[in-house]
Coordinates of C-alpha atoms in Angstrom, one line a residue:
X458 CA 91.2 150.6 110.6
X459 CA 94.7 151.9 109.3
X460 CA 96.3 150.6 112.5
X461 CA 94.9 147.1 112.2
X462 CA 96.0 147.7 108.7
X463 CA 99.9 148.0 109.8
X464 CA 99.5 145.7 112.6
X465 CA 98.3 142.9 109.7
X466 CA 100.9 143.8 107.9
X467 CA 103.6 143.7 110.2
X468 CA 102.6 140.3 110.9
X469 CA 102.7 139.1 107.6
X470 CA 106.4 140.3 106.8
X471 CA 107.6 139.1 110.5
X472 CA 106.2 135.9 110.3
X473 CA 108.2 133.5 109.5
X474 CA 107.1 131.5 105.7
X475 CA 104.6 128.3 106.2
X476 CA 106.0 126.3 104.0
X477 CA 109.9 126.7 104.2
X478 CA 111.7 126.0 100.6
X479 CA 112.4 121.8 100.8
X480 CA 116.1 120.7 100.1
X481 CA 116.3 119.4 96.4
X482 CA 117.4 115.7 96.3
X483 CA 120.7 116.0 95.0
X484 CA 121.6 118.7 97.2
X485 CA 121.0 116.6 100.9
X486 CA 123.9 116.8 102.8
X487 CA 125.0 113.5 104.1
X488 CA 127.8 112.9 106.4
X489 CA 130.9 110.6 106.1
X490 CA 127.9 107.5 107.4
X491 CA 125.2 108.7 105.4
X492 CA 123.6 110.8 108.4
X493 CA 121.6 113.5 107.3
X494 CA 121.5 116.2 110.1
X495 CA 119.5 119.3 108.5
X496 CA 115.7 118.5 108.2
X497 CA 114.7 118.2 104.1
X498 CA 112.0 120.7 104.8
X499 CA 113.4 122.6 107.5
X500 CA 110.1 121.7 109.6
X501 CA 109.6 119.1 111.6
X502 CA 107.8 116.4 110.0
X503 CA 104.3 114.6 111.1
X504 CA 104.4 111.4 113.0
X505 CA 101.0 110.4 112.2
X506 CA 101.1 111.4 108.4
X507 CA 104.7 109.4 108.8
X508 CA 102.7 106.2 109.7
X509 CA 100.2 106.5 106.9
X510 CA 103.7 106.7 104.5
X511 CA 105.0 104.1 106.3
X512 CA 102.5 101.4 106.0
X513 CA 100.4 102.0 102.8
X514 CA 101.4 100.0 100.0
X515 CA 101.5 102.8 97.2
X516 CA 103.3 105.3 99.0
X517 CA 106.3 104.2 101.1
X518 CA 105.3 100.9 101.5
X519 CA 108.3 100.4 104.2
X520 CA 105.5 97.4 105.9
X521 CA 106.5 95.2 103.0
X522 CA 109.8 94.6 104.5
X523 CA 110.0 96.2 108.1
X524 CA 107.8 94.9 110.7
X525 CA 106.8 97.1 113.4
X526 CA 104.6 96.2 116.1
X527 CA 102.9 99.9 116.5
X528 CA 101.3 99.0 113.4
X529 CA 100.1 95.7 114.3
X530 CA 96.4 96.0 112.4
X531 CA 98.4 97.1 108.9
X532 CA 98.7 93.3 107.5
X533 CA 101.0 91.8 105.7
X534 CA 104.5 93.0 107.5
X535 CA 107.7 91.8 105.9
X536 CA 110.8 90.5 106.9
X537 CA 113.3 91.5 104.3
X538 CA 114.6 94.5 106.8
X539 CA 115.2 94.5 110.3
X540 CA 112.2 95.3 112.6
X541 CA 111.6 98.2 113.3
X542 CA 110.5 98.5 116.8
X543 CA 113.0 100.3 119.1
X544 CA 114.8 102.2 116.0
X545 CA 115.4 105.0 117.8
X546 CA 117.3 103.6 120.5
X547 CA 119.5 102.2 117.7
X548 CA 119.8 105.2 115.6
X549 CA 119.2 108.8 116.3
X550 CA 117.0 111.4 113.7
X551 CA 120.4 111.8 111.5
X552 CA 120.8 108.8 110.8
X553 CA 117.1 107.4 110.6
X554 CA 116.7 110.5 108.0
X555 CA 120.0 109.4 106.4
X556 CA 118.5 105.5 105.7
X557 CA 115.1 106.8 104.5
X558 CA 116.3 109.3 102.1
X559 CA 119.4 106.8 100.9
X560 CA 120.0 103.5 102.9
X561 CA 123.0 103.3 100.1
X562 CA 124.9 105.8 101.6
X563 CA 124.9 103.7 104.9
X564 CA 124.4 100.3 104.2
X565 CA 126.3 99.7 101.0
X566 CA 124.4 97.6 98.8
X567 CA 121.2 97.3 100.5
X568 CA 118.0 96.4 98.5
X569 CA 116.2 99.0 100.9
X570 CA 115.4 101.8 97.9
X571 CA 116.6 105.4 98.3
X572 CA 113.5 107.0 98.9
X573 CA 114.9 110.9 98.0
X574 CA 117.3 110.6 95.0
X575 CA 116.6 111.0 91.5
X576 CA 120.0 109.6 90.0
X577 CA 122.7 107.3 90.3
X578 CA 120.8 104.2 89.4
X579 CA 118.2 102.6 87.5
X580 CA 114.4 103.1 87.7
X581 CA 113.1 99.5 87.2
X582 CA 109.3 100.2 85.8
X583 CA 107.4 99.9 82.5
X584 CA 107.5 104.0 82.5
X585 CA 111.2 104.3 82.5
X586 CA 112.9 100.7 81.3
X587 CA 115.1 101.4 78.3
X588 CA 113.8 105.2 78.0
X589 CA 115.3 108.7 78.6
X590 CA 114.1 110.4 80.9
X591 CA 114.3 114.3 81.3
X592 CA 116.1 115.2 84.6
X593 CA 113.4 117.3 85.4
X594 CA 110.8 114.7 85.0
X595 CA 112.2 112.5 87.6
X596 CA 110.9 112.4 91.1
X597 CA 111.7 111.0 94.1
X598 CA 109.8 108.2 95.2
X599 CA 108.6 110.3 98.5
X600 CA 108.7 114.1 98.9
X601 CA 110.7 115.9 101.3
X602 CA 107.9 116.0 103.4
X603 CA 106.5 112.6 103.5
X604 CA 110.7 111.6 104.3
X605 CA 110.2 114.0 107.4
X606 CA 107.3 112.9 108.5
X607 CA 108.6 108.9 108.1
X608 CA 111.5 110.2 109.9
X609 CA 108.8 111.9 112.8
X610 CA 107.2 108.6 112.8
X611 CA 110.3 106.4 113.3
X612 CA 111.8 108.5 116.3
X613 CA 108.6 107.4 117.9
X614 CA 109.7 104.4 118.1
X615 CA 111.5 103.2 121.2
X616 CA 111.9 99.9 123.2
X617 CA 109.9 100.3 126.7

């Protein structure tokens, strides 16, 4: 019993944590082209969940611009953006993680939102037109997580 004990925990202080402490948004490092090159959760993110980001309308809602054939049963795909099929022959995980957390960085003004910053511009909304608020009330509109696992998804997808 006392040696399953120590073996327990042993395990617990030599594992590493599950959920590894997320990069706060104003403290992403982006290079000199907006590439981001350290993961925002330092964990790789979740293809599948990065679909589900991707293409639902009250979460990332990146279908309302990008079209991407992967996705052909999510409807209404938009053509603001470029298409999305073969970005990652275009762009490699820097740079894809780059765009998705702050296209402005890259593509100077681009209507494509920066999906990980919480100032720097203004919030268009009935919540936060004309009011102040509290740095520490302001979110990003995804998580770290849900940009790595956008990001997951997005390396997926190459030309044939």
């Amino acid at each position: 019993m006392k040696r399953a004990f120590h073996a327990a925990l042993a395990a617990c202080i030599l594992a590493p944590s599950a959920q590894a402490e997320s990069v706060a948004p104003g403290d992403v490092s982006y290079d000199e082209a907006g590439a981001v090159a350290a993961s925002l959760t330092g964990q790789p993110g979740n293809a599948e969940e990065g679909a589900k980001v991707f293409s639902t309308k009250s979460v990332g809602n990146c279908v309302s611009c990008h079209e991407v054939t992967a996705l052909a049963d999510v409807p209404f795909q938009g053509n603001v953006g470029p298409s999305l099929d073969g970005v990652a022959d275009r762009w490699t995980e820097h740079e894809i993680r780059g765009i998705v957390a702050d296209a402005k960085k890259t593509y100077d003004g681009t209507v494509m939102p920066s999906f990980y910053k919480v100032s720097g511009f203004i919030r268009p909304g009935k919540a936060y037109t004309g009011k102040a608020i509290p740095a520490e009330e302001i979110t990003p509109l995804l998580s770290a997580q849900q940009i790595e696992d956008v990001v997951a998804f997005l390396v997926t997808l190459k030309d044939e």
